[in-house]
mmCIF file of C-alpha atoms in Angstrom:
data_model
loop_
_atom_site.group_PDB
_atom_site.id
_atom_site.type_symbol
_atom_site.label_atom_id
_atom_site.label_comp_id
_atom_site.label_asym_id
_atom_site.label_seq_id
_atom_site.Cartn_x
_atom_site.Cartn_y
_atom_site.Cartn_z
ATOM 1 C CA MET A 190 -286.604 99.796 69.320
ATOM 2 C CA THR A 191 -283.882 97.470 70.515
ATOM 3 C CA LEU A 192 -284.661 95.025 67.751
ATOM 4 C CA ILE A 193 -284.606 97.772 65.084
ATOM 5 C CA PHE A 194 -281.203 98.998 66.475
ATOM 6 C CA ARG A 195 -279.740 95.518 66.292
ATOM 7 C CA THR A 196 -280.981 95.026 62.774
ATOM 8 C CA LEU A 197 -279.465 98.378 61.612
ATOM 9 C CA CYS A 198 -276.176 97.447 63.267
ATOM 10 C CA PHE A 199 -276.172 94.065 61.471
ATOM 11 C CA ILE A 200 -276.835 95.782 58.136
ATOM 12 C CA ILE A 201 -273.883 98.156 58.620
ATOM 13 C CA LEU A 202 -271.678 95.289 59.583
ATOM 14 C CA VAL A 203 -272.537 93.430 56.409
ATOM 15 C CA TRP A 204 -270.940 96.015 54.239
ATOM 16 C CA ILE A 205 -268.097 96.827 56.628
ATOM 17 C CA THR A 206 -267.140 93.134 56.514
ATOM 18 C CA ILE A 207 -267.198 93.002 52.718
ATOM 19 C CA ALA A 208 -264.775 95.911 52.727
ATOM 20 C CA PHE A 209 -262.715 94.174 55.347
ATOM 21 C CA TYR A 210 -262.418 90.994 53.237
ATOM 22 C CA LEU A 211 -261.247 93.093 50.267
ATOM 23 C CA VAL A 212 -258.329 94.455 52.282
ATOM 24 C CA GLU A 213 -257.436 91.448 54.407
ATOM 25 C CA GLY A 214 -258.184 88.685 51.907
ATOM 26 C CA TYR A 215 -261.022 86.219 52.014
ATOM 27 C CA GLY A 216 -260.664 82.521 52.681
ATOM 28 C CA SER A 217 -256.975 82.883 53.635
ATOM 29 C CA SER A 218 -255.243 79.647 54.363
ATOM 30 C CA ARG A 219 -253.543 81.281 57.375
ATOM 31 C CA SER A 220 -256.391 80.102 59.605
ATOM 32 C CA ALA A 221 -257.037 76.819 57.752
ATOM 33 C CA ASP A 222 -256.501 73.398 59.258
ATOM 34 C CA LEU A 223 -256.202 71.867 55.779
ATOM 35 C CA VAL A 224 -256.175 73.104 52.150
ATOM 36 C CA LEU A 225 -258.001 71.048 49.562
ATOM 37 C CA GLU A 226 -258.482 71.109 45.801
ATOM 38 C CA THR A 227 -261.566 70.084 43.756
ATOM 39 C CA ILE A 228 -261.735 68.320 40.415
ATOM 40 C CA HIS A 229 -262.312 71.746 38.881
ATOM 41 C CA GLY A 230 -259.221 73.302 40.332
ATOM 42 C CA ASP A 231 -260.965 75.373 43.019
ATOM 43 C CA ILE A 232 -258.972 75.718 46.232
ATOM 44 C CA TYR A 233 -260.799 75.506 49.603
ATOM 45 C CA ASP A 234 -259.585 76.004 53.147
ATOM 46 C CA CYS A 235 -260.914 73.641 55.842
ATOM 47 C CA VAL A 236 -261.636 76.276 58.410
ATOM 48 C CA ASP A 237 -262.628 75.670 62.002
ATOM 49 C CA VAL A 238 -266.446 75.767 61.904
ATOM 50 C CA TYR A 239 -266.434 78.391 64.666
ATOM 51 C CA LYS A 240 -263.892 80.582 62.792
ATOM 52 C CA GLN A 241 -265.670 80.763 59.431
ATOM 53 C CA PRO A 242 -266.297 84.253 57.951
ATOM 54 C CA THR A 243 -269.774 84.786 59.331
ATOM 55 C CA LEU A 244 -268.629 84.241 62.900
ATOM 56 C CA LEU A 245 -265.465 86.394 62.765
ATOM 57 C CA HIS A 246 -267.407 89.603 63.324
ATOM 58 C CA PRO A 247 -269.960 90.894 65.773
ATOM 59 C CA MET A 248 -273.539 89.757 65.129
ATOM 60 C CA PRO A 249 -276.649 89.388 67.416
ATOM 61 C CA HIS A 250 -276.822 86.289 69.603
ATOM 62 C CA LYS A 251 -273.550 84.773 68.399
ATOM 63 C CA GLU A 252 -273.346 82.491 71.365
ATOM 64 C CA ARG A 253 -276.715 80.943 70.608
ATOM 65 C CA ILE A 254 -275.575 80.386 67.015
ATOM 66 C CA LYS A 255 -272.441 78.593 68.292
ATOM 67 C CA MET A 256 -274.705 76.376 70.421
ATOM 68 C CA THR A 257 -276.694 75.478 67.304
ATOM 69 C CA ILE A 258 -273.448 74.566 65.514
ATOM 70 C CA ALA A 259 -272.395 72.357 68.408
ATOM 71 C CA LYS A 260 -275.641 70.435 68.155
ATOM 72 C CA GLU A 261 -275.211 70.006 64.373
ATOM 73 C CA LEU A 262 -271.710 68.668 64.906
ATOM 74 C CA GLU A 263 -273.126 65.930 67.065
ATOM 75 C CA LYS A 264 -275.310 64.749 64.166
ATOM 76 C CA GLN A 265 -272.661 64.775 61.515
ATOM 77 C CA ARG A 266 -270.991 61.429 62.192
ATOM 78 C CA SER A 267 -274.266 59.455 62.105
ATOM 79 C CA VAL A 268 -275.506 61.354 59.088
ATOM 80 C CA LYS A 269 -272.326 60.624 57.184
ATOM 81 C CA ALA A 270 -272.755 56.910 57.786
ATOM 82 C CA LYS A 271 -276.262 57.030 56.478
ATOM 83 C CA ARG A 272 -275.130 58.815 53.300
ATOM 84 C CA LEU A 273 -272.942 55.885 52.367
ATOM 85 C CA GLN A 274 -275.877 53.552 52.578
ATOM 86 C CA LYS A 275 -278.392 55.540 50.468
ATOM 87 C CA ASP A 276 -278.789 55.576 46.686
ATOM 88 C CA GLU A 277 -279.840 59.255 46.848
ATOM 89 C CA ASN A 278 -276.149 60.093 47.326
ATOM 90 C CA ILE A 279 -275.313 59.031 43.832
ATOM 91 C CA TYR A 280 -275.054 62.618 42.527
ATOM 92 C CA PHE A 281 -273.114 63.912 45.578
ATOM 93 C CA LYS A 282 -270.135 61.654 46.218
ATOM 94 C CA ALA A 283 -267.164 63.258 47.804
ATOM 95 C CA GLU A 284 -264.774 61.331 45.554
ATOM 96 C CA GLU A 285 -266.401 62.979 42.508
ATOM 97 C CA PHE A 286 -265.676 66.514 43.705
ATOM 98 C CA TRP A 287 -262.638 66.487 46.041
ATOM 99 C CA LEU A 288 -259.159 65.294 45.004
ATOM 100 C CA ASN A 289 -258.679 63.852 48.511
ATOM 101 C CA LYS A 290 -261.957 61.938 48.025
ATOM 102 C CA LYS A 291 -263.238 63.021 51.415
ATOM 103 C CA GLY A 292 -263.804 66.752 51.869
ATOM 104 C CA CYS A 293 -263.007 68.496 55.107
ATOM 105 C CA PRO A 294 -262.774 66.757 58.508
ATOM 106 C CA ILE A 295 -265.670 67.016 60.900
ATOM 107 C CA GLY A 296 -265.261 70.255 62.934
ATOM 108 C CA THR A 297 -264.094 72.168 59.907
ATOM 109 C CA VAL A 298 -265.997 73.544 56.852
ATOM 110 C CA PRO A 299 -264.905 74.304 53.277
ATOM 111 C CA ILE A 300 -264.441 77.982 52.490
ATOM 112 C CA ARG A 301 -263.291 78.762 48.967
ATOM 113 C CA GLN A 302 -260.179 80.756 48.567
ATOM 114 C CA LEU A 303 -260.789 83.961 46.532
ATOM 115 C CA THR A 304 -258.270 86.304 44.922
ATOM 116 C CA GLN A 305 -258.755 90.037 45.423
ATOM 117 C CA GLU A 306 -260.165 90.203 41.888
ATOM 118 C CA GLN A 307 -262.622 87.351 42.466
ATOM 119 C CA LEU A 308 -263.790 88.900 45.739
ATOM 120 C CA GLN A 309 -264.299 92.273 44.087
ATOM 121 C CA ASN A 310 -266.276 90.605 41.314
ATOM 122 C CA ALA A 311 -268.398 88.806 44.002
ATOM 123 C CA LYS A 312 -268.949 92.133 45.722
ATOM 124 C CA ASP A 313 -269.971 93.770 42.467
ATOM 125 C CA ALA A 314 -272.420 90.946 41.866
ATOM 126 C CA SER A 315 -274.076 91.639 45.234
ATOM 127 C CA LEU A 316 -274.078 95.387 44.649
ATOM 128 C CA SER A 317 -275.719 94.918 41.237
ATOM 129 C CA MET A 318 -278.625 93.297 43.058
ATOM 130 C CA ALA A 319 -278.738 96.115 45.492
ATOM 131 C CA ASN A 320 -278.687 98.846 42.815
ATOM 132 C CA LYS A 321 -281.129 97.186 40.386
ATOM 133 C CA SER A 322 -283.880 99.688 40.951
ATOM 134 C CA LEU A 323 -281.582 102.583 40.113
ATOM 135 C CA ALA A 324 -279.684 101.051 37.272
ATOM 136 C CA GLU A 325 -282.806 99.703 35.456
ATOM 137 C CA ASP A 326 -281.386 96.148 35.469
ATOM 138 C CA ILE A 327 -283.956 93.475 34.644
ATOM 139 C CA ILE A 328 -284.747 90.418 36.739
ATOM 140 C CA ASP A 329 -287.052 87.911 35.053
ATOM 141 C CA PHE A 330 -288.940 85.155 36.827
ATOM 142 C CA ALA A 331 -290.932 82.298 35.380
ATOM 143 C CA GLY A 332 -292.583 79.728 37.723
ATOM 144 C CA ILE A 333 -295.197 79.671 40.495
ATOM 145 C CA SER A 334 -295.862 81.303 43.814
ATOM 146 C CA ILE A 335 -298.212 80.706 46.719
ATOM 147 C CA ASN A 336 -299.233 83.463 49.185
ATOM 148 C CA ALA A 337 -300.246 82.981 52.797
ATOM 149 C CA SER A 338 -303.985 82.997 53.387
ATOM 150 C CA PRO A 339 -306.461 82.699 56.293
ATOM 151 C CA GLU A 340 -305.988 78.945 56.099
ATOM 152 C CA ILE A 341 -302.149 79.150 55.755
ATOM 153 C CA LYS A 342 -300.896 81.771 58.243
ATOM 154 C CA SER A 343 -297.210 81.368 57.141
ATOM 155 C CA PHE A 344 -294.868 78.968 55.452
ATOM 156 C CA THR A 345 -292.089 77.104 57.303
ATOM 157 C CA SER A 346 -290.481 75.395 54.392
ATOM 158 C CA ALA A 347 -290.204 75.332 50.582
ATOM 159 C CA THR A 348 -289.038 72.149 48.777
ATOM 160 C CA ALA A 349 -288.683 70.992 45.189
ATOM 161 C CA THR A 350 -286.662 68.653 43.011
ATOM 162 C CA VAL A 351 -285.242 70.454 39.989
ATOM 163 C CA THR A 352 -283.314 69.234 36.926
ATOM 164 C CA LEU A 353 -279.704 70.478 36.716
ATOM 165 C CA TYR A 354 -278.577 72.155 33.512
ATOM 166 C CA ASN A 355 -275.676 74.231 32.353
ATOM 167 C CA LEU A 356 -276.253 77.387 30.335
ATOM 168 C CA HIS A 357 -274.251 80.058 28.495
ATOM 169 C CA VAL A 358 -275.080 83.531 29.521
ATOM 170 C CA ASN A 359 -274.810 86.344 26.965
ATOM 171 C CA GLY A 360 -273.157 89.218 28.836
ATOM 172 C CA LEU A 361 -271.046 90.375 31.702
ATOM 173 C CA GLY A 362 -272.887 90.275 35.066
ATOM 174 C CA GLN A 363 -275.738 88.106 33.775
ATOM 175 C CA TYR A 364 -276.929 85.044 35.603
ATOM 176 C CA SER A 365 -279.464 82.299 35.151
ATOM 177 C CA SER A 366 -280.833 80.223 38.032
ATOM 178 C CA ALA A 367 -283.403 77.667 39.185
ATOM 179 C CA THR A 368 -284.483 78.680 42.635
ATOM 180 C CA VAL A 369 -286.843 78.315 45.579
ATOM 181 C CA PHE A 370 -287.717 81.384 47.687
ATOM 182 C CA HIS A 371 -288.989 82.361 51.085
ATOM 183 C CA GLN A 372 -290.233 85.966 51.140
ATOM 184 C CA SER A 373 -291.836 88.185 53.776
ATOM 185 C CA ALA A 374 -294.485 89.893 51.591
ATOM 186 C CA ASP A 375 -295.361 90.006 47.913
ATOM 187 C CA ASN A 376 -296.215 93.763 47.731
ATOM 188 C CA ALA A 377 -293.588 95.315 49.977
ATOM 189 C CA THR A 378 -290.632 97.223 48.601
ATOM 190 C CA ASN A 379 -288.326 96.431 51.591
ATOM 191 C CA PHE A 380 -289.177 92.700 51.659
ATOM 192 C CA GLU A 381 -287.066 90.093 53.373
ATOM 193 C CA GLN A 382 -286.052 87.145 51.289
ATOM 194 C CA ILE A 383 -284.000 83.919 51.291
ATOM 195 C CA GLN A 384 -283.383 82.116 48.013
ATOM 196 C CA ALA A 385 -281.278 79.107 47.062
ATOM 197 C CA GLY A 386 -280.903 76.658 44.152
ATOM 198 C CA TRP A 387 -278.554 76.217 41.220
ATOM 199 C CA ILE A 388 -277.075 79.114 39.248
ATOM 200 C CA VAL A 389 -274.689 79.939 36.359
ATOM 201 C CA HIS A 390 -273.066 83.232 37.252
ATOM 202 C CA PRO A 391 -269.562 83.857 35.715
ATOM 203 C CA GLN A 392 -269.100 87.201 37.502
ATOM 204 C CA LEU A 393 -269.804 85.708 40.892
ATOM 205 C CA TYR A 394 -267.783 82.466 40.516
ATOM 206 C CA GLY A 395 -265.242 83.255 37.806
ATOM 207 C CA ASP A 396 -266.486 80.356 35.626
ATOM 208 C CA SER A 397 -269.553 79.141 33.776
ATOM 209 C CA ARG A 398 -270.140 75.962 35.783
ATOM 210 C CA THR A 399 -273.507 75.240 37.362
ATOM 211 C CA ARG A 400 -273.191 75.777 41.085
ATOM 212 C CA LEU A 401 -275.144 75.656 44.348
ATOM 213 C CA TYR A 402 -275.957 79.161 45.588
ATOM 214 C CA SER A 403 -277.854 81.158 48.083
ATOM 215 C CA HIS A 404 -278.785 84.833 48.512
ATOM 216 C CA TRP A 405 -280.491 86.775 51.305
ATOM 217 C CA THR A 406 -281.714 90.349 51.886
ATOM 218 C CA THR A 407 -283.648 92.201 54.593
ATOM 219 C CA ASP A 408 -284.765 95.189 52.482
ATOM 220 C CA GLY A 409 -285.454 93.963 48.948
ATOM 221 C CA SER A 410 -281.722 94.051 48.045
ATOM 222 C CA GLN A 411 -281.612 97.775 48.245
ATOM 223 C CA LYS A 412 -278.799 98.025 50.754
ATOM 224 C CA THR A 413 -278.470 94.541 52.378
ATOM 225 C CA GLY A 414 -277.758 91.032 51.285
ATOM 226 C CA CYS A 415 -275.176 89.002 49.499
ATOM 227 C CA TYR A 416 -274.471 85.647 47.970
ATOM 228 C CA ASN A 417 -273.336 82.533 49.893
ATOM 229 C CA ASN A 418 -270.877 83.471 52.632
ATOM 230 C CA ILE A 419 -269.341 86.492 50.959
ATOM 231 C CA CYS A 420 -270.567 88.606 53.946
ATOM 232 C CA PRO A 421 -271.810 87.624 57.409
ATOM 233 C CA GLY A 422 -275.079 85.748 57.239
ATOM 234 C CA PHE A 423 -274.908 82.147 56.095
ATOM 235 C CA VAL A 424 -273.329 79.624 58.421
ATOM 236 C CA GLN A 425 -271.711 76.693 56.601
ATOM 237 C CA LEU A 426 -272.196 73.274 58.308
ATOM 238 C CA ASP A 427 -271.542 70.549 55.811
ATOM 239 C CA THR A 428 -268.014 69.257 55.451
ATOM 240 C CA GLU A 429 -268.321 67.873 51.911
ATOM 241 C CA VAL A 430 -270.675 70.240 50.038
ATOM 242 C CA PRO A 431 -269.788 73.958 50.219
ATOM 243 C CA ILE A 432 -272.365 76.604 49.517
ATOM 244 C CA ASP A 433 -270.726 77.320 46.172
ATOM 245 C CA TYR A 434 -270.512 73.665 45.164
ATOM 246 C CA ALA A 435 -269.917 73.061 41.424
ATOM 247 C CA PHE A 436 -272.082 70.075 40.383
ATOM 248 C CA PRO A 437 -270.007 67.340 38.673
ATOM 249 C CA LYS A 438 -272.950 65.952 36.716
ATOM 250 C CA ILE A 439 -275.444 67.917 34.522
ATOM 251 C CA SER A 440 -278.625 66.791 32.694
ATOM 252 C CA ARG A 441 -278.752 66.130 29.023
ATOM 253 C CA PRO A 442 -282.165 66.577 27.389
ATOM 254 C CA MET A 443 -283.804 63.244 26.304
ATOM 255 C CA TYR A 444 -280.917 61.269 27.821
ATOM 256 C CA ASP A 445 -280.762 61.671 31.597
ATOM 257 C CA ASP A 446 -282.062 63.889 34.360
ATOM 258 C CA GLU A 447 -279.488 64.905 37.046
ATOM 259 C CA GLU A 448 -281.545 66.465 39.788
ATOM 260 C CA LEU A 449 -281.129 68.663 42.844
ATOM 261 C CA LEU A 450 -283.613 68.237 45.714
ATOM 262 C CA ILE A 451 -283.505 71.543 47.534
ATOM 263 C CA GLN A 452 -285.272 72.618 50.734
ATOM 264 C CA ILE A 453 -285.220 75.725 52.818
ATOM 265 C CA TYR A 454 -287.020 75.101 56.086
ATOM 266 C CA LYS A 455 -287.455 76.946 59.305
ATOM 267 C CA ASP A 456 -286.724 75.343 62.641
ATOM 268 C CA GLN A 457 -285.589 78.219 64.898
ATOM 269 C CA ASP A 458 -283.205 79.304 62.144
ATOM 270 C CA TYR A 459 -283.600 78.805 58.400
ATOM 271 C CA TYR A 460 -281.727 75.720 57.129
ATOM 272 C CA LEU A 461 -280.652 74.767 53.667
ATOM 273 C CA TYR A 462 -280.878 71.085 52.826
ATOM 274 C CA ILE A 463 -280.119 69.221 49.528
ATOM 275 C CA GLN A 464 -280.931 65.639 48.703
ATOM 276 C CA SER A 465 -282.719 65.272 52.076
ATOM 277 C CA MET A 466 -279.500 64.443 53.809
ATOM 278 C CA PHE A 467 -277.050 67.307 53.329
ATOM 279 C CA SER A 468 -277.506 70.080 55.878
ATOM 280 C CA ILE A 469 -275.400 72.705 53.983
ATOM 281 C CA GLY A 470 -275.881 75.383 56.597
ATOM 282 C CA PHE A 471 -278.318 77.977 58.000
ATOM 283 C CA TRP A 472 -279.262 81.624 58.204
ATOM 284 C CA PRO A 473 -279.726 82.691 61.883
ATOM 285 C CA GLU A 474 -283.212 83.974 62.508
ATOM 286 C CA THR A 475 -281.712 87.045 64.283
ATOM 287 C CA MET A 476 -280.848 88.415 60.728
ATOM 288 C CA PHE A 477 -284.597 88.947 60.072
ATOM 289 C CA ASN A 478 -287.625 90.638 61.407
ATOM 290 C CA GLU A 479 -290.600 89.659 59.210
ATOM 291 C CA LEU A 480 -289.327 86.171 58.470
ATOM 292 C CA ARG A 481 -288.971 85.213 62.131
ATOM 293 C CA ASN A 482 -292.417 83.788 62.239
ATOM 294 C CA GLY A 483 -292.249 82.114 58.792
ATOM 295 C CA SER A 484 -292.654 83.515 55.312
ATOM 296 C CA GLN A 485 -295.760 85.012 53.651
ATOM 297 C CA VAL A 486 -294.786 83.978 50.110
ATOM 298 C CA VAL A 487 -293.036 80.863 48.643
ATOM 299 C CA ARG A 488 -291.856 80.893 45.065
ATOM 300 C CA TYR A 489 -290.342 78.204 42.774
ATOM 301 C CA GLY A 490 -288.992 78.535 39.283
ATOM 302 C CA GLY A 491 -286.353 80.163 37.056
ATOM 303 C CA GLN A 492 -284.782 83.601 37.536
ATOM 304 C CA THR A 493 -282.443 85.524 35.285
ATOM 305 C CA PHE A 494 -280.638 88.789 35.654
ATOM 306 C CA THR A 495 -279.740 91.210 32.798
ATOM 307 C CA PRO A 496 -277.698 94.337 33.605
ATOM 308 C CA ALA A 497 -278.934 97.626 32.306
ATOM 309 C CA GLY A 498 -277.944 98.440 28.731
ATOM 310 C CA GLN A 499 -277.345 94.814 27.580
ATOM 311 C CA GLN A 500 -279.242 93.882 24.473
ATOM 312 C CA TYR A 501 -279.657 90.170 24.971
ATOM 313 C CA SER A 502 -280.829 88.389 28.089
ATOM 314 C CA PRO A 503 -279.559 84.965 29.078
ATOM 315 C CA PRO A 504 -281.407 81.657 28.625
ATOM 316 C CA MET A 505 -283.426 80.089 31.429
ATOM 317 C CA GLY A 506 -283.833 76.451 32.515
ATOM 318 C CA ASN A 507 -282.051 74.490 29.804
ATOM 319 C CA GLY A 508 -282.600 77.203 27.173
ATOM 320 C CA ASN A 509 -285.622 75.472 25.709
ATOM 321 C CA PHE A 510 -289.362 75.456 26.500
ATOM 322 C CA GLN A 511 -291.627 72.727 25.146
ATOM 323 C CA ASP A 512 -294.972 72.826 27.011
ATOM 324 C CA GLY A 513 -295.975 69.349 28.035
ATOM 325 C CA ASN A 514 -292.501 67.724 27.601
ATOM 326 C CA PRO A 515 -290.474 67.391 30.830
ATOM 327 C CA HIS A 516 -287.812 65.379 29.034
ATOM 328 C CA THR A 517 -286.718 68.398 26.961
ATOM 329 C CA THR A 518 -287.711 71.174 29.370
ATOM 330 C CA CYS A 519 -286.294 72.140 32.752
ATOM 331 C CA HIS A 520 -288.881 71.214 35.443
ATOM 332 C CA MET A 521 -289.603 71.065 39.149
ATOM 333 C CA ARG A 522 -291.364 68.145 40.621
ATOM 334 C CA GLN A 523 -292.524 67.090 44.169
ATOM 335 C CA VAL A 524 -293.071 70.727 44.989
ATOM 336 C CA LEU A 525 -293.968 71.086 48.692
ATOM 337 C CA TYR A 526 -294.407 73.766 51.317
ATOM 338 C CA GLY A 527 -294.450 73.663 55.116
ATOM 339 C CA VAL A 528 -297.530 74.777 57.037
ATOM 340 C CA GLY A 529 -296.314 73.903 60.488
ATOM 341 C CA TYR A 530 -293.559 72.217 62.421
ATOM 342 C CA ASN A 531 -292.294 69.175 60.409
ATOM 343 C CA THR A 532 -295.352 69.166 58.190
ATOM 344 C CA GLU A 533 -295.105 69.571 54.422
ATOM 345 C CA VAL A 534 -297.964 69.440 51.940
ATOM 346 C CA GLN A 535 -298.439 69.643 48.155
ATOM 347 C CA PRO A 536 -299.664 72.978 46.850
ATOM 348 C CA ASP A 537 -303.376 73.700 46.973
ATOM 349 C CA GLU A 538 -303.931 74.269 43.226
ATOM 350 C CA SER A 539 -306.502 76.984 43.898
ATOM 351 C CA LEU A 540 -303.843 79.055 45.584
ATOM 352 C CA VAL A 541 -301.114 78.649 42.939
ATOM 353 C CA GLN A 542 -300.271 81.742 40.903
ATOM 354 C CA THR A 543 -298.322 81.325 37.684
ATOM 355 C CA HIS A 544 -295.719 83.758 36.363
ATOM 356 C CA GLN A 545 -294.152 84.401 32.933
ATOM 357 C CA SER A 546 -291.796 87.163 31.928
ATOM 358 C CA ARG A 547 -290.814 88.505 28.507
ATOM 359 C CA CYS A 548 -289.429 85.471 26.654
ATOM 360 C CA TYR A 549 -289.548 83.016 29.553
ATOM 361 C CA HIS A 550 -292.387 80.641 30.085
ATOM 362 C CA GLU A 551 -294.085 78.422 32.677
ATOM 363 C CA GLY A 552 -296.485 75.614 31.922
ATOM 364 C CA SER A 553 -297.971 72.186 32.482
ATOM 365 C CA GLN A 554 -298.453 72.770 36.227
ATOM 366 C CA HIS A 555 -300.574 70.039 37.826
ATOM 367 C CA ASN A 556 -300.532 67.433 40.569
ATOM 368 C CA ALA A 557 -300.029 63.936 39.236
ATOM 369 C CA HIS A 558 -300.546 62.335 42.748
ATOM 370 C CA ASP A 559 -298.164 59.501 41.794
ATOM 371 C CA ASP A 560 -295.424 59.813 44.415
ATOM 372 C CA TYR A 561 -292.855 60.741 41.706
ATOM 373 C CA TRP A 562 -293.990 63.809 39.879
ATOM 374 C CA ASP A 563 -296.720 64.907 42.336
ATOM 375 C CA TYR A 564 -297.076 68.705 41.974
ATOM 376 C CA ASN A 565 -294.826 69.692 39.071
ATOM 377 C CA PHE A 566 -294.408 72.381 36.326
ATOM 378 C CA LEU A 567 -292.060 73.305 33.501
ATOM 379 C CA PHE A 568 -290.160 76.553 33.035
ATOM 380 C CA GLY A 569 -287.538 78.109 30.775
ATOM 381 C CA GLY A 570 -286.826 79.868 27.564
ATOM 382 C CA GLY A 571 -284.096 80.818 25.124
ATOM 383 C CA GLY A 572 -283.539 84.418 26.288
ATOM 384 C CA PHE A 573 -282.355 86.971 23.726
ATOM 385 C CA CYS A 574 -285.182 89.330 24.692
#
């Protein structure tokens, strides 16, 4: 009963806090130690890591969360030194994103400044997810999923490397994303879910750039959940890569593949990693009930959203699907899932379920066993359906 009460209190606080931000202003530089600009013109406040939006309001076990942050801060200096030595950092150099070439100082985190209009649009984007069952909006998914089984009691991580593309959506409120998911159950209405990946979402961000994103819910997006750090939930940790990072480099079919290695893994809390070395942040386990012991479903693929009444859906992937050709089709490779502490495996092909939706496709799924592609598949489509 105590757990249920805490959860209900947290849900209520989510929406109270969104309303609070609308009145008081979100990302205000009044509490910032430093204000930075990106190459795209976005303005970020370098906010004390303990004073970021999620931690400004009551939430369960806040002191434990602060202890987790303290441990992460101890790691950051050594991790930053390793980044400079690794080739994997080629797509995520601070000097290619921040005008100061550095990002925020250790001990602070980048929180994007939003105008009242931008914050209202972000709130509307979250509410459109919550009201989708009433408004007859359409969410399309194309990709793969794996359910827990007697052999796999639960999943502790979901990992994939996905090509980065930029798309043009066809209507207000639409988005197109490439995403990995943790979900509590496949057949429950009030499922708990964490998702993250790249997205093109003009209503949410105010532009059509391809950006990093996350979303969570504890009731199938009926009343709870939001994107990134718009409401209490996600705790930002990285000083260089914010949760709404706009990728400086995008793939060109047949020419080059710019890629995002994305991982959501459970330690005590759920962490978001990219490129194996950027700990972007985490979702405290106290936000969830069913996901506390790991997820029952992991999903990988493309997802689009079309608001009710709109005639044309957005493209998915890179807007093209050619089965068998990863050089002209968006794809995920080195797909992995966790089956225990610090143990990731490639999908058991007998457990993989494939999904297609309307004009979106999935194909060529197989395990190459070659240490580059390993388990991989293609997904995408032109939309307009």
